[in-house]
């Protein structure tokens, strides 16, 4: 068992004593302080681990492949898949209203991949409808769509991935 010296009279005490048995002076227990500090450290570590795991889960669910809509082909399929990926990143996806097809700008990267620019109106957490411009790159596989890149214009970095370049952009 740990022994401590009394803060007031200096005589040896049991480490678990609240008051000195010799002079009655209150004692601050270093063991209690250490336990409290270790408890706070454990809470901080657990919170950090949760935050890291949650951010990885969010990125995974955003980029998880989406099954293709069999009734759609070409640009309509690509646009529909882009809308579904963008909706995954919105706070209120049910309120999303996308630009009409004529306002979408599509840049083919190759025969199965395109980069698109458009806008979406949706409500934020406060219920206010905001317009956000976005750039997204989608690859159509045999039966699913894959997200390659997603960035909203007001963000410095993409929310997901890296912007794929066309053959002409690679030459520059």
PDB file of C-alpha atoms in Angstrom:
ATOM      1  CA  UNK A   1       0.000   0.000   0.000  1.00  0.00           C
ATOM      2  CA  UNK A   2       1.268   3.471  -0.844  1.00  0.00           C
ATOM      3  CA  UNK A   3       2.202   5.838   1.950  1.00  0.00           C
ATOM      4  CA  UNK A   4       2.267   9.604   1.763  1.00  0.00           C
ATOM      5  CA  UNK A   5       3.640  12.372   3.921  1.00  0.00           C
ATOM      6  CA  UNK A   6       1.108  14.708   5.523  1.00  0.00           C
ATOM      7  CA  UNK A   7       0.995  18.074   3.763  1.00  0.00           C
ATOM      8  CA  UNK A   8       0.872  19.850   7.126  1.00  0.00           C
ATOM      9  CA  UNK A   9       2.869  17.897   9.753  1.00  0.00           C
ATOM     10  CA  UNK A  10       5.001  15.670   7.472  1.00  0.00           C
ATOM     11  CA  UNK A  11       4.220  12.360   9.275  1.00  0.00           C
ATOM     12  CA  UNK A  12       3.627   9.174   7.212  1.00  0.00           C
ATOM     13  CA  UNK A  13       0.014   8.389   6.273  1.00  0.00           C
ATOM     14  CA  UNK A  14      -1.932   5.679   4.462  1.00  0.00           C
ATOM     15  CA  UNK A  15      -2.372   6.776   0.828  1.00  0.00           C
ATOM     16  CA  UNK A  16      -6.179   6.441   1.049  1.00  0.00           C
ATOM     17  CA  UNK A  17      -6.645   8.744   4.067  1.00  0.00           C
ATOM     18  CA  UNK A  18      -8.688  11.926   3.572  1.00  0.00           C
ATOM     19  CA  UNK A  19      -7.448  13.672   6.752  1.00  0.00           C
ATOM     20  CA  UNK A  20      -4.181  13.254   8.679  1.00  0.00           C
ATOM     21  CA  UNK A  21      -4.736  11.022  11.745  1.00  0.00           C
ATOM     22  CA  UNK A  22      -1.993  12.953  13.602  1.00  0.00           C
ATOM     23  CA  UNK A  23      -2.950  16.600  13.039  1.00  0.00           C
ATOM     24  CA  UNK A  24      -6.347  16.355  11.256  1.00  0.00           C
ATOM     25  CA  UNK A  25      -5.240  18.380   8.206  1.00  0.00           C
ATOM     26  CA  UNK A  26      -7.084  17.504   4.935  1.00  0.00           C
ATOM     27  CA  UNK A  27      -4.932  15.616   2.427  1.00  0.00           C
ATOM     28  CA  UNK A  28      -5.039  15.712  -1.366  1.00  0.00           C
ATOM     29  CA  UNK A  29      -4.530  12.151  -2.501  1.00  0.00           C
ATOM     30  CA  UNK A  30      -2.165  11.756  -5.446  1.00  0.00           C
ATOM     31  CA  UNK A  31      -3.702   8.335  -6.126  1.00  0.00           C
ATOM     32  CA  UNK A  32      -7.159   9.880  -6.539  1.00  0.00           C
ATOM     33  CA  UNK A  33      -5.718  12.558  -8.838  1.00  0.00           C
ATOM     34  CA  UNK A  34      -3.976   9.901 -10.964  1.00  0.00           C
ATOM     35  CA  UNK A  35      -7.175   7.857 -11.274  1.00  0.00           C
ATOM     36  CA  UNK A  36      -9.155  10.915 -12.336  1.00  0.00           C
ATOM     37  CA  UNK A  37      -6.482  11.852 -14.890  1.00  0.00           C
ATOM     38  CA  UNK A  38      -6.416   8.305 -16.292  1.00  0.00           C
ATOM     39  CA  UNK A  39     -10.210   8.288 -16.526  1.00  0.00           C
ATOM     40  CA  UNK A  40     -10.240  11.566 -18.456  1.00  0.00           C
ATOM     41  CA  UNK A  41      -7.502  10.283 -20.764  1.00  0.00           C
ATOM     42  CA  UNK A  42      -9.514   7.113 -21.436  1.00  0.00           C
ATOM     43  CA  UNK A  43     -12.600   9.179 -22.295  1.00  0.00           C
ATOM     44  CA  UNK A  44     -10.590  11.373 -24.700  1.00  0.00           C
ATOM     45  CA  UNK A  45      -9.088   8.326 -26.438  1.00  0.00           C
ATOM     46  CA  UNK A  46     -12.489   6.673 -26.790  1.00  0.00           C
ATOM     47  CA  UNK A  47     -14.003   9.854 -28.259  1.00  0.00           C
ATOM     48  CA  UNK A  48     -11.130  10.174 -30.744  1.00  0.00           C
ATOM     49  CA  UNK A  49     -11.466   6.540 -31.826  1.00  0.00           C
ATOM     50  CA  UNK A  50     -15.208   7.002 -32.344  1.00  0.00           C
ATOM     51  CA  UNK A  51     -14.686  10.172 -34.425  1.00  0.00           C
ATOM     52  CA  UNK A  52     -12.133   8.456 -36.666  1.00  0.00           C
ATOM     53  CA  UNK A  53     -14.320   5.384 -37.153  1.00  0.00           C
ATOM     54  CA  UNK A  54     -17.388   7.540 -37.879  1.00  0.00           C
ATOM     55  CA  UNK A  55     -15.592   9.620 -40.531  1.00  0.00           C
ATOM     56  CA  UNK A  56     -14.393   6.446 -42.278  1.00  0.00           C
ATOM     57  CA  UNK A  57     -17.920   5.003 -42.246  1.00  0.00           C
ATOM     58  CA  UNK A  58     -19.309   8.225 -43.742  1.00  0.00           C
ATOM     59  CA  UNK A  59     -16.774   8.178 -46.583  1.00  0.00           C
ATOM     60  CA  UNK A  60     -17.467   4.500 -47.227  1.00  0.00           C
ATOM     61  CA  UNK A  61     -21.229   4.926 -47.435  1.00  0.00           C
ATOM     62  CA  UNK A  62     -20.853   7.965 -49.711  1.00  0.00           C
ATOM     63  CA  UNK A  63     -18.683   6.062 -52.188  1.00  0.00           C
ATOM     64  CA  UNK A  64     -20.355   2.649 -52.033  1.00  0.00           C
ATOM     65  CA  UNK A  65     -21.426   1.526 -55.492  1.00  0.00           C
ATOM     66  CA  UNK A  66     -25.028   2.053 -56.608  1.00  0.00           C
ATOM     67  CA  UNK A  67     -26.866  -0.498 -58.788  1.00  0.00           C
ATOM     68  CA  UNK A  68     -27.664   0.851 -62.247  1.00  0.00           C
ATOM     69  CA  UNK A  69     -31.246   1.628 -63.249  1.00  0.00           C
ATOM     70  CA  UNK A  70     -31.917  -0.917 -66.048  1.00  0.00           C
ATOM     71  CA  UNK A  71     -34.496   1.306 -67.796  1.00  0.00           C
ATOM     72  CA  UNK A  72     -31.998   4.153 -68.329  1.00  0.00           C
ATOM     73  CA  UNK A  73     -29.115   4.484 -70.766  1.00  0.00           C
ATOM     74  CA  UNK A  74     -26.344   6.943 -71.623  1.00  0.00           C
ATOM     75  CA  UNK A  75     -26.534  10.451 -70.180  1.00  0.00           C
ATOM     76  CA  UNK A  76     -29.777   9.774 -68.300  1.00  0.00           C
ATOM     77  CA  UNK A  77     -28.152   6.832 -66.486  1.00  0.00           C
ATOM     78  CA  UNK A  78     -25.044   8.874 -65.681  1.00  0.00           C
ATOM     79  CA  UNK A  79     -27.093  11.858 -64.454  1.00  0.00           C
ATOM     80  CA  UNK A  80     -29.338   9.650 -62.283  1.00  0.00           C
ATOM     81  CA  UNK A  81     -26.342   7.970 -60.664  1.00  0.00           C
ATOM     82  CA  UNK A  82     -24.706  11.375 -60.066  1.00  0.00           C
ATOM     83  CA  UNK A  83     -27.875  12.614 -58.364  1.00  0.00           C
ATOM     84  CA  UNK A  84     -27.947   9.575 -56.079  1.00  0.00           C
ATOM     85  CA  UNK A  85     -24.291  10.065 -55.056  1.00  0.00           C
ATOM     86  CA  UNK A  86     -24.839  13.796 -54.416  1.00  0.00           C
ATOM     87  CA  UNK A  87     -27.964  13.058 -52.365  1.00  0.00           C
ATOM     88  CA  UNK A  88     -25.860  10.834 -50.085  1.00  0.00           C
ATOM     89  CA  UNK A  89     -23.814  13.886 -49.118  1.00  0.00           C
ATOM     90  CA  UNK A  90     -26.753  16.214 -48.380  1.00  0.00           C
ATOM     91  CA  UNK A  91     -28.189  16.883 -44.911  1.00  0.00           C
ATOM     92  CA  UNK A  92     -31.773  16.677 -46.225  1.00  0.00           C
ATOM     93  CA  UNK A  93     -31.645  14.496 -49.359  1.00  0.00           C
ATOM     94  CA  UNK A  94     -35.446  14.281 -49.606  1.00  0.00           C
ATOM     95  CA  UNK A  95     -35.571  18.040 -50.302  1.00  0.00           C
ATOM     96  CA  UNK A  96     -33.067  17.891 -53.199  1.00  0.00           C
ATOM     97  CA  UNK A  97     -34.061  19.543 -56.474  1.00  0.00           C
ATOM     98  CA  UNK A  98     -31.448  19.221 -59.239  1.00  0.00           C
ATOM     99  CA  UNK A  99     -30.767  21.356 -62.281  1.00  0.00           C
ATOM    100  CA  UNK A 100     -32.789  20.391 -65.371  1.00  0.00           C
ATOM    101  CA  UNK A 101     -30.934  18.092 -67.820  1.00  0.00           C
ATOM    102  CA  UNK A 102     -30.224  20.967 -70.233  1.00  0.00           C
ATOM    103  CA  UNK A 103     -28.172  22.761 -67.546  1.00  0.00           C
ATOM    104  CA  UNK A 104     -25.870  19.822 -66.770  1.00  0.00           C
ATOM    105  CA  UNK A 105     -22.388  20.078 -68.276  1.00  0.00           C
ATOM    106  CA  UNK A 106     -20.952  16.650 -69.063  1.00  0.00           C
ATOM    107  CA  UNK A 107     -17.338  15.950 -70.012  1.00  0.00           C
ATOM    108  CA  UNK A 108     -16.563  12.383 -71.128  1.00  0.00           C
ATOM    109  CA  UNK A 109     -13.327  10.991 -69.645  1.00  0.00           C
ATOM    110  CA  UNK A 110     -13.580   7.655 -71.491  1.00  0.00           C
ATOM    111  CA  UNK A 111     -16.405   5.408 -72.715  1.00  0.00           C
ATOM    112  CA  UNK A 112     -17.553   4.449 -69.195  1.00  0.00           C
ATOM    113  CA  UNK A 113     -16.549   7.543 -67.170  1.00  0.00           C
ATOM    114  CA  UNK A 114     -17.858  11.101 -67.228  1.00  0.00           C
ATOM    115  CA  UNK A 115     -17.366  14.242 -65.181  1.00  0.00           C
ATOM    116  CA  UNK A 116     -20.433  16.433 -64.667  1.00  0.00           C
ATOM    117  CA  UNK A 117     -21.154  19.914 -63.306  1.00  0.00           C
ATOM    118  CA  UNK A 118     -24.591  21.009 -62.117  1.00  0.00           C
ATOM    119  CA  UNK A 119     -26.418  22.500 -59.143  1.00  0.00           C
ATOM    120  CA  UNK A 120     -28.739  21.207 -56.451  1.00  0.00           C
ATOM    121  CA  UNK A 121     -31.137  23.025 -54.149  1.00  0.00           C
ATOM    122  CA  UNK A 122     -31.713  21.400 -50.767  1.00  0.00           C
ATOM    123  CA  UNK A 123     -32.443  22.290 -47.181  1.00  0.00           C
ATOM    124  CA  UNK A 124     -29.665  22.573 -44.618  1.00  0.00           C
ATOM    125  CA  UNK A 125     -29.966  21.555 -40.950  1.00  0.00           C
ATOM    126  CA  UNK A 126     -31.775  24.829 -40.152  1.00  0.00           C
ATOM    127  CA  UNK A 127     -34.402  24.202 -42.848  1.00  0.00           C
ATOM    128  CA  UNK A 128     -33.137  26.922 -45.199  1.00  0.00           C
ATOM    129  CA  UNK A 129     -33.013  25.973 -48.885  1.00  0.00           C
ATOM    130  CA  UNK A 130     -29.574  26.594 -50.385  1.00  0.00           C
ATOM    131  CA  UNK A 131     -28.149  26.125 -53.876  1.00  0.00           C
ATOM    132  CA  UNK A 132     -24.858  24.266 -54.210  1.00  0.00           C
ATOM    133  CA  UNK A 133     -22.852  23.813 -57.393  1.00  0.00           C
ATOM    134  CA  UNK A 134     -21.029  20.515 -57.636  1.00  0.00           C
ATOM    135  CA  UNK A 135     -18.586  18.608 -59.814  1.00  0.00           C
ATOM    136  CA  UNK A 136     -18.793  14.819 -59.864  1.00  0.00           C
ATOM    137  CA  UNK A 137     -17.134  11.989 -61.765  1.00  0.00           C
ATOM    138  CA  UNK A 138     -18.906   8.645 -62.189  1.00  0.00           C
ATOM    139  CA  UNK A 139     -17.788   5.366 -63.728  1.00  0.00           C
ATOM    140  CA  UNK A 140     -20.467   3.003 -65.017  1.00  0.00           C
ATOM    141  CA  UNK A 141     -19.490  -0.625 -64.505  1.00  0.00           C
ATOM    142  CA  UNK A 142     -21.459  -3.634 -65.797  1.00  0.00           C
ATOM    143  CA  UNK A 143     -24.246  -3.367 -63.230  1.00  0.00           C
ATOM    144  CA  UNK A 144     -23.190  -0.612 -60.803  1.00  0.00           C
ATOM    145  CA  UNK A 145     -22.006   2.985 -60.761  1.00  0.00           C
ATOM    146  CA  UNK A 146     -18.824   4.004 -58.913  1.00  0.00           C
ATOM    147  CA  UNK A 147     -18.106   7.443 -57.480  1.00  0.00           C
ATOM    148  CA  UNK A 148     -14.652   8.682 -58.502  1.00  0.00           C
ATOM    149  CA  UNK A 149     -14.854  12.319 -57.422  1.00  0.00           C
ATOM    150  CA  UNK A 150     -17.243  14.718 -55.710  1.00  0.00           C
ATOM    151  CA  UNK A 151     -16.615  18.354 -54.881  1.00  0.00           C
ATOM    152  CA  UNK A 152     -18.911  21.215 -54.048  1.00  0.00           C
ATOM    153  CA  UNK A 153     -17.763  24.581 -55.435  1.00  0.00           C
ATOM    154  CA  UNK A 154     -17.571  26.250 -52.032  1.00  0.00           C
ATOM    155  CA  UNK A 155     -15.193  23.569 -50.642  1.00  0.00           C
ATOM    156  CA  UNK A 156     -11.416  23.865 -51.012  1.00  0.00           C
ATOM    157  CA  UNK A 157     -10.911  20.113 -51.227  1.00  0.00           C
ATOM    158  CA  UNK A 158     -13.078  17.418 -52.767  1.00  0.00           C
ATOM    159  CA  UNK A 159     -15.443  15.577 -50.472  1.00  0.00           C
ATOM    160  CA  UNK A 160     -14.334  12.359 -52.152  1.00  0.00           C
ATOM    161  CA  UNK A 161     -11.661  11.236 -54.609  1.00  0.00           C
ATOM    162  CA  UNK A 162      -9.475  13.034 -57.119  1.00  0.00           C
ATOM    163  CA  UNK A 163     -10.631  14.849 -60.235  1.00  0.00           C
ATOM    164  CA  UNK A 164     -10.089  12.632 -63.303  1.00  0.00           C
ATOM    165  CA  UNK A 165      -8.640  14.334 -66.376  1.00  0.00           C
ATOM    166  CA  UNK A 166      -9.648  13.992 -70.002  1.00  0.00           C
ATOM    167  CA  UNK A 167      -6.997  13.044 -72.573  1.00  0.00           C
ATOM    168  CA  UNK A 168      -6.750  16.711 -73.629  1.00  0.00           C
ATOM    169  CA  UNK A 169      -6.310  17.884 -70.033  1.00  0.00           C
ATOM    170  CA  UNK A 170      -3.529  15.318 -69.496  1.00  0.00           C
ATOM    171  CA  UNK A 171      -1.625  16.760 -72.497  1.00  0.00           C
ATOM    172  CA  UNK A 172      -1.536  20.267 -70.997  1.00  0.00           C
TER     173      UNK A 172
END
